[in-house]
GROMACS .gro file of C-alpha atoms in nm:
model
  470
    1MET     CA    1  -6.942  -3.914   0.248
    2SER     CA    2  -7.279  -4.065   0.246
    3THR     CA    3  -7.567  -3.895   0.407
    4VAL     CA    4  -7.743  -4.043   0.696
    5THR     CA    5  -8.084  -4.208   0.581
    6ARG     CA    6  -8.332  -4.168   0.871
    7GLY     CA    7  -8.582  -4.448   0.948
    8PRO     CA    8  -8.961  -4.425   0.889
    9ASN     CA    9  -8.995  -4.280   1.253
   10PRO     CA   10  -8.736  -4.013   1.305
   11GLY     CA   11  -8.838  -3.946   1.660
   12ALA     CA   12  -8.837  -4.303   1.760
   13THR     CA   13  -8.529  -4.417   1.985
   14PRO     CA   14  -8.312  -4.696   1.819
   15PRO     CA   15  -8.330  -5.013   2.005
   16ARG     CA   16  -8.045  -5.081   2.227
   17GLY     CA   17  -7.795  -5.355   2.167
   18LEU     CA   18  -7.808  -5.586   1.877
   19PRO     CA   19  -8.133  -5.728   1.734
   20ALA     CA   20  -8.211  -6.100   1.761
   21ARG     CA   21  -8.202  -6.104   1.373
   22ILE     CA   22  -7.919  -5.918   1.211
   23PRO     CA   23  -8.015  -5.722   0.906
   24VAL     CA   24  -7.955  -5.898   0.568
   25ALA     CA   25  -7.776  -5.599   0.413
   26LEU     CA   26  -7.531  -5.561   0.708
   27CYS     CA   27  -7.465  -5.950   0.697
   28PHE     CA   28  -7.402  -5.886   0.309
   29GLY     CA   29  -7.148  -5.614   0.412
   30VAL     CA   30  -6.947  -5.827   0.641
   31ALA     CA   31  -6.953  -6.120   0.393
   32ALA     CA   32  -6.824  -5.887   0.115
   33TRP     CA   33  -6.547  -5.794   0.372
   34LEU     CA   34  -6.446  -6.145   0.437
   35ALA     CA   35  -6.440  -6.219   0.063
   36SER     CA   36  -6.217  -5.919   0.006
   37PRO     CA   37  -5.838  -5.913  -0.015
   38VAL     CA   38  -5.815  -5.729   0.322
   39GLY     CA   39  -5.831  -6.054   0.504
   40ALA     CA   40  -5.585  -6.225   0.262
   41GLN     CA   41  -5.209  -6.252   0.310
   42ASP     CA   42  -5.002  -5.954   0.193
   43HIS     CA   43  -4.874  -5.966  -0.178
   44GLN     CA   44  -4.542  -6.132  -0.199
   45PRO     CA   45  -4.275  -6.039  -0.444
   46GLU     CA   46  -4.269  -6.243  -0.767
   47PRO     CA   47  -3.963  -6.439  -0.819
   48ARG     CA   48  -3.705  -6.271  -1.039
   49THR     CA   49  -3.690  -6.373  -1.405
   50PRO     CA   50  -3.330  -6.483  -1.514
   51GLY     CA   51  -3.166  -6.211  -1.702
   52ALA     CA   52  -3.425  -5.931  -1.599
   53VAL     CA   53  -3.311  -5.589  -1.513
   54ASP     CA   54  -3.391  -5.483  -1.164
   55PRO     CA   55  -3.600  -5.142  -1.185
   56LEU     CA   56  -3.394  -5.001  -0.892
   57GLU     CA   57  -3.065  -5.103  -1.046
   58ALA     CA   58  -3.159  -4.942  -1.380
   59LEU     CA   59  -3.254  -4.624  -1.223
   60VAL     CA   60  -2.937  -4.604  -1.000
   61ALA     CA   61  -2.728  -4.667  -1.328
   62GLU     CA   62  -2.903  -4.383  -1.500
   63ALA     CA   63  -2.883  -4.143  -1.216
   64VAL     CA   64  -2.506  -4.229  -1.176
   65ALA     CA   65  -2.429  -4.202  -1.531
   66SER     CA   66  -2.593  -3.862  -1.575
   67HIS     CA   67  -2.575  -3.675  -1.236
   68PRO     CA   68  -2.390  -3.344  -1.247
   69GLN     CA   69  -2.220  -3.420  -0.912
   70VAL     CA   70  -2.063  -3.746  -1.061
   71GLN     CA   71  -1.968  -3.576  -1.386
   72ALA     CA   72  -1.817  -3.286  -1.211
   73ALA     CA   73  -1.613  -3.546  -1.024
   74VAL     CA   74  -1.506  -3.703  -1.343
   75ARG     CA   75  -1.405  -3.382  -1.481
   76ARG     CA   76  -1.192  -3.321  -1.186
   77VAL     CA   77  -1.023  -3.664  -1.257
   78GLU     CA   78  -0.931  -3.536  -1.613
   79ALA     CA   79  -0.814  -3.211  -1.479
   80ALA     CA   80  -0.578  -3.401  -1.215
   81ARG     CA   81  -0.435  -3.611  -1.504
   82THR     CA   82  -0.323  -3.297  -1.694
   83ARG     CA   83  -0.135  -3.190  -1.387
   84VAL     CA   84   0.107  -3.498  -1.417
   85PRO     CA   85   0.307  -3.391  -1.717
   86GLN     CA   86   0.308  -3.045  -1.602
   87ALA     CA   87   0.454  -3.141  -1.259
   88GLY     CA   88   0.749  -3.324  -1.435
   89ALA     CA   89   0.823  -3.079  -1.688
   90LEU     CA   90   1.134  -2.851  -1.672
   91SER     CA   91   1.077  -2.486  -1.644
   92ASP     CA   92   1.076  -2.289  -1.953
   93PRO     CA   93   1.412  -2.159  -2.065
   94MET     CA   94   1.499  -1.779  -2.066
   95VAL     CA   95   1.611  -1.635  -2.401
   96SER     CA   96   1.729  -1.278  -2.411
   97ALA     CA   97   1.858  -1.071  -2.696
   98GLY     CA   98   2.028  -0.732  -2.691
   99LEU     CA   99   2.283  -0.466  -2.818
  100GLN     CA  100   2.573  -0.445  -2.606
  101ASN     CA  101   2.866  -0.183  -2.562
  102LEU     CA  102   2.713   0.069  -2.815
  103PRO     CA  103   2.899   0.403  -2.800
  104VAL     CA  104   2.661   0.669  -2.660
  105SER     CA  105   2.839   0.955  -2.853
  106SER     CA  106   2.813   0.825  -3.205
  107LEU     CA  107   2.559   0.536  -3.183
  108ASN     CA  108   2.781   0.364  -3.445
  109LEU     CA  109   2.781  -0.008  -3.442
  110SER     CA  110   3.140  -0.050  -3.594
  111GLU     CA  111   3.325   0.227  -3.407
  112ASP     CA  112   3.405   0.008  -3.095
  113GLY     CA  113   3.528  -0.347  -3.139
  114MET     CA  114   3.342  -0.466  -2.830
  115THR     CA  115   2.987  -0.354  -2.968
  116MET     CA  116   2.796  -0.667  -3.044
  117LEU     CA  117   2.446  -0.810  -3.094
  118ALA     CA  118   2.413  -1.060  -2.815
  119LEU     CA  119   2.198  -1.368  -2.769
  120HIS     CA  120   2.164  -1.523  -2.428
  121VAL     CA  121   2.005  -1.857  -2.315
  122GLU     CA  122   1.954  -1.981  -1.979
  123GLN     CA  123   1.793  -2.325  -1.849
  124ARG     CA  124   1.725  -2.387  -1.496
  125LEU     CA  125   1.762  -2.751  -1.359
  126PRO     CA  126   1.587  -2.871  -1.041
  127PRO     CA  127   1.770  -3.091  -0.795
  128PRO     CA  128   1.808  -3.455  -0.869
  129GLY     CA  129   1.475  -3.643  -0.831
  130LEU     CA  130   1.249  -3.338  -0.778
  131ARG     CA  131   1.074  -3.359  -1.109
  132ALA     CA  132   0.990  -3.740  -1.041
  133ALA     CA  133   0.870  -3.651  -0.694
  134ARG     CA  134   0.638  -3.388  -0.831
  135GLU     CA  135   0.507  -3.630  -1.093
  136ALA     CA  136   0.436  -3.882  -0.831
  137ALA     CA  137   0.264  -3.639  -0.608
  138ALA     CA  138   0.050  -3.533  -0.914
  139ARG     CA  139  -0.038  -3.897  -0.990
  140ALA     CA  140  -0.156  -3.955  -0.613
  141GLY     CA  141  -0.379  -3.656  -0.685
  142VAL     CA  142  -0.537  -3.841  -0.979
  143GLU     CA  143  -0.604  -4.145  -0.763
  144GLU     CA  144  -0.753  -3.898  -0.497
  145ALA     CA  145  -0.984  -3.758  -0.756
  146GLU     CA  146  -1.097  -4.103  -0.877
  147ALA     CA  147  -1.181  -4.205  -0.516
  148LEU     CA  148  -1.400  -3.880  -0.499
  149VAL     CA  149  -1.583  -4.010  -0.803
  150GLU     CA  150  -1.668  -4.327  -0.629
  151VAL     CA  151  -1.785  -4.115  -0.324
  152ALA     CA  152  -2.007  -3.920  -0.549
  153ARG     CA  153  -2.148  -4.218  -0.718
  154TRP     CA  154  -2.245  -4.390  -0.376
  155ASP     CA  155  -2.404  -4.078  -0.256
  156VAL     CA  156  -2.600  -4.037  -0.552
  157ALA     CA  157  -2.701  -4.409  -0.557
  158THR     CA  158  -2.786  -4.410  -0.177
  159ARG     CA  159  -3.017  -4.097  -0.213
  160LEU     CA  160  -3.193  -4.245  -0.515
  161SER     CA  161  -3.245  -4.595  -0.340
  162GLU     CA  162  -3.396  -4.427  -0.016
  163ALA     CA  163  -3.632  -4.219  -0.223
  164TYR     CA  164  -3.726  -4.527  -0.432
  165PHE     CA  165  -3.814  -4.714  -0.111
  166GLN     CA  166  -4.014  -4.429  -0.003
  167LEU     CA  167  -4.215  -4.446  -0.311
  168LEU     CA  168  -4.256  -4.818  -0.280
  169LEU     CA  169  -4.396  -4.748   0.077
  170VAL     CA  170  -4.665  -4.533  -0.071
  171GLU     CA  171  -4.762  -4.778  -0.335
  172GLU     CA  172  -4.796  -5.065  -0.065
  173ALA     CA  173  -4.973  -4.833   0.176
  174GLU     CA  174  -5.219  -4.702  -0.083
  175GLU     CA  175  -5.315  -5.047  -0.179
  176VAL     CA  176  -5.374  -5.117   0.197
  177HIS     CA  177  -5.588  -4.797   0.208
  178HIS     CA  178  -5.798  -4.883  -0.084
  179ARG     CA  179  -5.860  -5.237   0.057
  180THR     CA  180  -5.972  -5.107   0.394
  181HIS     CA  181  -6.166  -4.813   0.246
  182ALA     CA  182  -6.374  -5.068   0.038
  183ALA     CA  183  -6.437  -5.270   0.362
  184LEU     CA  184  -6.531  -4.986   0.571
  185GLY     CA  185  -6.744  -4.849   0.273
  186ALA     CA  186  -6.943  -5.169   0.267
  187PHE     CA  187  -6.977  -5.164   0.658
  188ALA     CA  188  -7.118  -4.801   0.636
  189ALA     CA  189  -7.356  -4.857   0.356
  190ALA     CA  190  -7.492  -5.181   0.526
  191ALA     CA  191  -7.521  -4.971   0.873
  192GLU     CA  192  -7.716  -4.707   0.680
  193THR     CA  193  -7.945  -4.977   0.526
  194ALA     CA  194  -8.005  -5.142   0.859
  195TYR     CA  195  -8.070  -4.786   1.039
  196ALA     CA  196  -8.310  -4.701   0.772
  197GLN     CA  197  -8.492  -5.024   0.867
  198GLY     CA  198  -8.484  -4.927   1.229
  199MET     CA  199  -8.278  -5.229   1.305
  200ALA     CA  200  -7.947  -5.075   1.408
  201PRO     CA  201  -7.839  -4.759   1.602
  202GLN     CA  202  -7.731  -4.436   1.441
  203ALA     CA  203  -7.404  -4.453   1.615
  204ASP     CA  204  -7.290  -4.750   1.400
  205ILE     CA  205  -7.321  -4.534   1.095
  206LEU     CA  206  -7.130  -4.238   1.267
  207ARG     CA  207  -6.867  -4.482   1.369
  208ALA     CA  208  -6.809  -4.615   1.017
  209GLN     CA  209  -6.803  -4.272   0.876
  210THR     CA  210  -6.559  -4.164   1.125
  211GLU     CA  211  -6.315  -4.418   1.044
  212LEU     CA  212  -6.364  -4.338   0.672
  213GLU     CA  213  -6.273  -3.988   0.729
  214ALA     CA  214  -5.957  -4.095   0.896
  215ILE     CA  215  -5.868  -4.321   0.605
  216HIS     CA  216  -5.922  -4.008   0.378
  217GLU     CA  217  -5.700  -3.806   0.593
  218HIS     CA  218  -5.419  -4.066   0.572
  219LEU     CA  219  -5.466  -4.073   0.200
  220SER     CA  220  -5.373  -3.711   0.183
  221GLU     CA  221  -5.044  -3.799   0.381
  222LEU     CA  222  -4.962  -4.064   0.132
  223ARG     CA  223  -5.014  -3.814  -0.152
  224GLN     CA  224  -4.743  -3.580   0.007
  225LEU     CA  225  -4.507  -3.866   0.049
  226ARG     CA  226  -4.536  -3.977  -0.316
  227SER     CA  227  -4.491  -3.618  -0.429
  228ALA     CA  228  -4.169  -3.569  -0.220
  229ALA     CA  229  -4.026  -3.914  -0.326
  230LEU     CA  230  -4.096  -3.841  -0.687
  231ALA     CA  231  -3.937  -3.518  -0.685
  232GLU     CA  232  -3.639  -3.668  -0.526
  233ILE     CA  233  -3.599  -3.949  -0.779
  234ASN     CA  234  -3.671  -3.730  -1.073
  235THR     CA  235  -3.426  -3.464  -0.955
  236LEU     CA  236  -3.163  -3.724  -0.933
  237LEU     CA  237  -3.249  -3.838  -1.278
  238GLY     CA  238  -3.278  -3.492  -1.437
  239ARG     CA  239  -3.644  -3.557  -1.520
  240ASP     CA  240  -3.952  -3.355  -1.465
  241SER     CA  241  -4.047  -3.376  -1.088
  242ARG     CA  242  -4.386  -3.557  -1.165
  243SER     CA  243  -4.258  -3.810  -1.405
  244PRO     CA  244  -4.408  -4.141  -1.317
  245VAL     CA  245  -4.196  -4.408  -1.159
  246ALA     CA  246  -4.338  -4.749  -1.093
  247PRO     CA  247  -4.159  -4.913  -0.789
  248THR     CA  248  -4.131  -5.288  -0.736
  249VAL     CA  249  -3.967  -5.485  -0.464
  250PRO     CA  250  -3.590  -5.498  -0.567
  251HIS     CA  251  -3.439  -5.861  -0.594
  252ARG     CA  252  -3.198  -5.800  -0.291
  253LEU     CA  253  -3.459  -5.675  -0.082
  254ALA     CA  254  -3.688  -5.959  -0.162
  255GLN     CA  255  -3.394  -6.190  -0.097
  256LEU     CA  256  -3.370  -6.033   0.276
  257LEU     CA  257  -3.733  -6.035   0.349
  258GLU     CA  258  -3.775  -6.405   0.232
  259SER     CA  259  -3.453  -6.532   0.413
  260ASP     CA  260  -3.468  -6.718   0.745
  261PRO     CA  261  -3.366  -6.479   1.034
  262ASP     CA  262  -3.070  -6.531   1.273
  263PRO     CA  263  -3.183  -6.753   1.576
  264GLY     CA  264  -3.125  -6.431   1.789
  265PHE     CA  265  -3.435  -6.257   1.643
  266LEU     CA  266  -3.737  -6.228   1.870
  267SER     CA  267  -3.541  -6.364   2.157
  268PHE     CA  268  -3.519  -6.224   2.510
  269SER     CA  269  -3.128  -6.199   2.483
  270LEU     CA  270  -2.952  -5.880   2.470
  271VAL     CA  271  -2.704  -5.994   2.233
  272ALA     CA  272  -2.769  -5.833   1.885
  273PRO     CA  273  -2.861  -6.103   1.637
  274GLU     CA  274  -2.714  -6.121   1.278
  275LEU     CA  275  -2.926  -6.099   0.969
  276GLY     CA  276  -2.899  -6.478   0.902
  277GLY     CA  277  -3.020  -6.637   0.586
  278GLY     CA  278  -2.668  -6.647   0.429
  279PHE     CA  279  -2.597  -6.285   0.453
  280ALA     CA  280  -2.271  -6.157   0.595
  281THR     CA  281  -2.222  -6.105   0.972
  282LEU     CA  282  -2.128  -5.765   1.122
  283PRO     CA  283  -1.754  -5.852   1.150
  284GLU     CA  284  -1.745  -5.964   0.784
  285LEU     CA  285  -1.938  -5.645   0.665
  286GLU     CA  286  -1.681  -5.428   0.870
  287ALA     CA  287  -1.390  -5.617   0.704
  288ARG     CA  288  -1.531  -5.552   0.370
  289ALA     CA  289  -1.594  -5.183   0.440
  290MET     CA  290  -1.240  -5.143   0.525
  291THR     CA  291  -1.137  -5.248   0.164
  292LEU     CA  292  -1.454  -5.148  -0.035
  293ARG     CA  293  -1.576  -4.820   0.109
  294PRO     CA  294  -1.451  -4.531  -0.115
  295GLU     CA  295  -1.360  -4.303   0.179
  296VAL     CA  296  -1.114  -4.550   0.284
  297ALA     CA  297  -0.938  -4.533  -0.049
  298LEU     CA  298  -0.979  -4.158  -0.046
  299ALA     CA  299  -0.820  -4.125   0.284
  300ARG     CA  300  -0.539  -4.355   0.172
  301HIS     CA  301  -0.460  -4.173  -0.149
  302ARG     CA  302  -0.464  -3.842   0.042
  303THR     CA  303  -0.215  -3.971   0.283
  304GLU     CA  304   0.007  -4.125  -0.024
  305ALA     CA  305  -0.031  -3.768  -0.182
  306ALA     CA  306   0.097  -3.616   0.141
  307ARG     CA  307   0.391  -3.839   0.157
  308HIS     CA  308   0.499  -3.754  -0.194
  309ARG     CA  309   0.465  -3.377  -0.108
  310GLU     CA  310   0.691  -3.437   0.180
  311ASN     CA  311   0.921  -3.597  -0.059
  312VAL     CA  312   0.918  -3.305  -0.281
  313ALA     CA  313   0.991  -3.073   0.017
  314ILE     CA  314   1.290  -3.270   0.115
  315ARG     CA  315   1.421  -3.283  -0.242
  316ASP     CA  316   1.341  -2.912  -0.300
  317ARG     CA  317   1.580  -2.851  -0.007
  318ARG     CA  318   1.888  -2.913  -0.231
  319PRO     CA  319   1.978  -2.615  -0.449
  320GLY     CA  320   1.918  -2.643  -0.813
  321ILE     CA  321   2.155  -2.506  -1.097
  322ALA     CA  322   2.125  -2.305  -1.417
  323ILE     CA  323   2.319  -2.354  -1.732
  324SER     CA  324   2.356  -2.052  -1.954
  325GLY     CA  325   2.514  -1.970  -2.290
  326GLY     CA  326   2.546  -1.659  -2.492
  327TYR     CA  327   2.662  -1.564  -2.845
  328GLY     CA  328   2.777  -1.218  -2.937
  329VAL     CA  329   2.802  -1.104  -3.309
  330ARG     CA  330   3.068  -0.813  -3.369
  331SER     CA  331   3.121  -0.616  -3.695
  332ALA     CA  332   3.481  -0.564  -3.666
  333ARG     CA  333   3.615  -0.850  -3.479
  334SER     CA  334   3.548  -1.221  -3.442
  335ASP     CA  335   3.213  -1.335  -3.264
  336LEU     CA  336   3.198  -1.424  -2.893
  337LEU     CA  337   3.070  -1.740  -2.725
  338SER     CA  338   3.020  -1.751  -2.341
  339LEU     CA  339   2.909  -2.037  -2.121
  340GLY     CA  340   2.821  -2.042  -1.761
  341VAL     CA  341   2.681  -2.240  -1.459
  342SER     CA  342   2.501  -2.090  -1.164
  343MET     CA  343   2.362  -2.238  -0.848
  344GLU     CA  344   2.129  -2.129  -0.595
  345PHE     CA  345   2.271  -2.038  -0.238
  346PRO     CA  346   2.023  -2.138   0.010
  347LEU     CA  347   2.116  -1.857   0.252
  348PHE     CA  348   1.764  -1.866   0.417
  349ARG     CA  349   1.720  -2.250   0.435
  350SER     CA  350   1.639  -2.256   0.802
  351ARG     CA  351   1.349  -2.014   0.747
  352LYS     CA  352   1.220  -2.162   0.410
  353GLN     CA  353   1.323  -2.504   0.306
  354ASP     CA  354   1.342  -2.647   0.654
  355ARG     CA  355   1.005  -2.501   0.741
  356ALA     CA  356   0.857  -2.640   0.430
  357ILE     CA  357   0.968  -2.973   0.512
  358GLU     CA  358   0.818  -2.943   0.856
  359GLU     CA  359   0.494  -2.829   0.702
  360ALA     CA  360   0.474  -3.125   0.462
  361GLN     CA  361   0.564  -3.365   0.748
  362GLU     CA  362   0.287  -3.237   0.977
  363GLU     CA  363   0.043  -3.254   0.687
  364ARG     CA  364   0.140  -3.606   0.620
  365ARG     CA  365   0.084  -3.695   1.001
  366ALA     CA  366  -0.253  -3.521   0.992
  367GLN     CA  367  -0.372  -3.716   0.670
  368GLU     CA  368  -0.260  -4.043   0.851
  369LEU     CA  369  -0.460  -3.954   1.164
  370ASP     CA  370  -0.760  -3.843   0.930
  371GLY     CA  371  -0.721  -4.185   0.776
  372GLU     CA  372  -0.751  -4.363   1.114
  373ALA     CA  373  -1.055  -4.168   1.209
  374VAL     CA  374  -1.218  -4.246   0.891
  375GLN     CA  375  -1.203  -4.614   0.958
  376ARG     CA  376  -1.337  -4.561   1.311
  377ILE     CA  377  -1.648  -4.352   1.166
  378ILE     CA  378  -1.701  -4.646   0.900
  379ARG     CA  379  -1.702  -4.909   1.175
  380ARG     CA  380  -1.932  -4.710   1.349
  381ASP     CA  381  -2.166  -4.634   1.030
  382VAL     CA  382  -2.147  -5.010   0.955
  383ALA     CA  383  -2.243  -5.105   1.315
  384ASP     CA  384  -2.525  -4.848   1.329
  385ALA     CA  385  -2.678  -4.921   0.992
  386HIS     CA  386  -2.656  -5.307   1.061
  387ALA     CA  387  -2.827  -5.253   1.408
  388GLU     CA  388  -3.105  -5.043   1.254
  389LEU     CA  389  -3.155  -5.296   0.975
  390VAL     CA  390  -3.187  -5.580   1.228
  391ARG     CA  391  -3.411  -5.387   1.461
  392VAL     CA  392  -3.659  -5.282   1.163
  393ARG     CA  393  -3.643  -5.637   1.019
  394GLU     CA  394  -3.710  -5.802   1.363
  395ARG     CA  395  -4.026  -5.565   1.410
  396LEU     CA  396  -4.145  -5.659   1.049
  397LEU     CA  397  -4.106  -6.030   1.139
  398LEU     CA  398  -4.304  -5.966   1.451
  399LEU     CA  399  -4.595  -5.789   1.259
  400ASP     CA  400  -4.590  -6.024   0.971
  401GLU     CA  401  -4.580  -6.344   1.167
  402ALA     CA  402  -4.774  -6.279   1.501
  403VAL     CA  403  -4.948  -5.933   1.513
  404ILE     CA  404  -5.113  -5.905   1.175
  405PRO     CA  405  -5.234  -6.289   1.173
  406GLN     CA  406  -5.396  -6.229   1.519
  407ALA     CA  407  -5.548  -5.907   1.416
  408ARG     CA  408  -5.701  -6.081   1.107
  409ALA     CA  409  -5.834  -6.367   1.316
  410ALA     CA  410  -5.981  -6.118   1.550
  411VAL     CA  411  -6.156  -5.944   1.274
  412GLU     CA  412  -6.289  -6.259   1.126
  413SER     CA  413  -6.402  -6.381   1.473
  414LEU     CA  414  -6.578  -6.056   1.540
  415ALA     CA  415  -6.753  -6.068   1.208
  416ALA     CA  416  -6.873  -6.412   1.270
  417ALA     CA  417  -6.980  -6.321   1.621
  418TYR     CA  418  -7.167  -6.014   1.491
  419ARG     CA  419  -7.344  -6.220   1.234
  420SER     CA  420  -7.480  -6.430   1.519
  421GLY     CA  421  -7.563  -6.146   1.740
  422ALA     CA  422  -7.272  -6.202   1.989
  423ALA     CA  423  -7.067  -5.898   1.915
  424SER     CA  424  -7.116  -5.520   1.839
  425PHE     CA  425  -7.066  -5.327   1.523
  426THR     CA  426  -6.845  -5.103   1.715
  427GLY     CA  427  -6.610  -5.390   1.817
  428LEU     CA  428  -6.588  -5.508   1.473
  429ILE     CA  429  -6.498  -5.169   1.336
  430GLN     CA  430  -6.234  -5.112   1.607
  431ALA     CA  431  -6.081  -5.455   1.511
  432GLN     CA  432  -6.066  -5.362   1.156
  433THR     CA  433  -5.920  -5.027   1.221
  434VAL     CA  434  -5.639  -5.206   1.439
  435LEU     CA  435  -5.582  -5.433   1.150
  436TYR     CA  436  -5.552  -5.143   0.899
  437ARG     CA  437  -5.302  -4.971   1.124
  438HIS     CA  438  -5.097  -5.292   1.166
  439GLU     CA  439  -5.096  -5.326   0.787
  440ILE     CA  440  -5.003  -4.981   0.727
  441GLU     CA  441  -4.696  -5.023   0.982
  442LEU     CA  442  -4.604  -5.355   0.777
  443ALA     CA  443  -4.586  -5.117   0.450
  444HIS     CA  444  -4.387  -4.859   0.635
  445LEU     CA  445  -4.154  -5.131   0.778
  446THR     CA  446  -4.110  -5.304   0.440
  447ALA     CA  447  -3.995  -4.974   0.298
  448GLU     CA  448  -3.802  -4.878   0.597
  449VAL     CA  449  -3.601  -5.220   0.553
  450GLY     CA  450  -3.519  -5.114   0.208
  451ARG     CA  451  -3.394  -4.786   0.332
  452ARG     CA  452  -3.186  -4.922   0.607
  453MET     CA  453  -3.044  -5.183   0.363
  454ALA     CA  454  -2.947  -4.895   0.133
  455ARG     CA  455  -2.783  -4.717   0.421
  456LEU     CA  456  -2.591  -5.034   0.519
  457GLU     CA  457  -2.472  -5.078   0.154
  458TRP     CA  458  -2.346  -4.714   0.160
  459ALA     CA  459  -2.167  -4.785   0.480
  460VAL     CA  460  -2.011  -5.105   0.346
  461GLY     CA  461  -1.957  -4.977  -0.002
  462ALA     CA  462  -2.104  -5.276  -0.166
  463GLU     CA  463  -2.458  -5.432  -0.229
  464LEU     CA  464  -2.587  -5.648   0.029
  465THR     CA  465  -2.638  -5.994  -0.124
  466ARG     CA  466  -2.689  -6.331   0.004
  467GLU     CA  467  -2.377  -6.556   0.032
  468GLU     CA  468  -2.348  -6.904  -0.132
  469LEU     CA  469  -2.443  -7.149   0.149
  470PRO     CA  470  -2.245  -7.482   0.170
   0.00000   0.00000   0.00000
């Protein structure tokens, strides 16, 4: 911070009001501000080069491809696939070998004709259709695991997008900060020169320096936001927490910001407007979510798996059989061959198999109800995310098209009036501060539109892109 330079007569009282002739240095300071980018329009995103890779899309693809949460979900799919052949396989056969009818008194293998070396084999066979039902239930588990992969991918993509837009906010706000800081610095330097010449009150210097300190305080907040956003992005990417990331306005966000809003925007009607500009309406987004959202597919596959488990329980109610065969080798007589069939007797069916069927039926009904609840929640998510995006975009349009142009005009008007001696330095500084706050809010809202857009894309299960207009 610059030190206050006292005039040639420190004990003299600075003149009240504005002098008839404004100090030349202060006029140069105001003129430098008017020529600076602070009074210019905000930077608009450059048009996308055909074939260029969107930086956000590249980061999302990298995070989704390497994040452990996604990789773990992929491994669970592979694990689920290995269960399919297991579910349809027969139980392992039982093989037994032994010595039968050996006289205890002599332990002679040839003394008794019934002494033999016996080999016995038994194979259990499940009820008809049970193996196929178990395989179908296992395949439904694979589809459920695949849906969980998509859930994990969207979770990682949404988290990275939100952190990316937070970093974009810091970049935009920092640009506004530096522009405003340069303008206020010019004001403060000019005010110090004028005060040193005894042509301006000391209060002008203090006012300018106070605003400069406030700007510095906001810069520290921006540093904290940048560190948090960088840490989140790099954590999702598996990089060092301070690895640099250069955010730019993504193409689909630029499309949304540049598109014509719905006629309901900025109106006095309580009817919620749509996004307009060729973007899908809320009913269309809700319909897409019912087919694209991975949680819908996950609930459907879970219900299907529950149906297959119910079918398994029903088929398992029937008794299975076991086929057995044996061969006995005797020393003094001919060998013996034995064959047999055994069947389970469901003596406790009412307490076991019937209860298992009831359990599977209740689980299937519960999964169906869970699926209906998921659809309701998704509709709510889409409606909430859409309403928030509309609200933030409406506020951004109001700032960009009405509030900020008026604030810039007020600063330019006060600067011109100050040069002619018709306005105070304090009024000029206050107007510049108000403009700064509005421009910072615009940067916040631009990033907030991006975050809300990412949240709406998560709720729908697809990117928000402009439709082809007829």
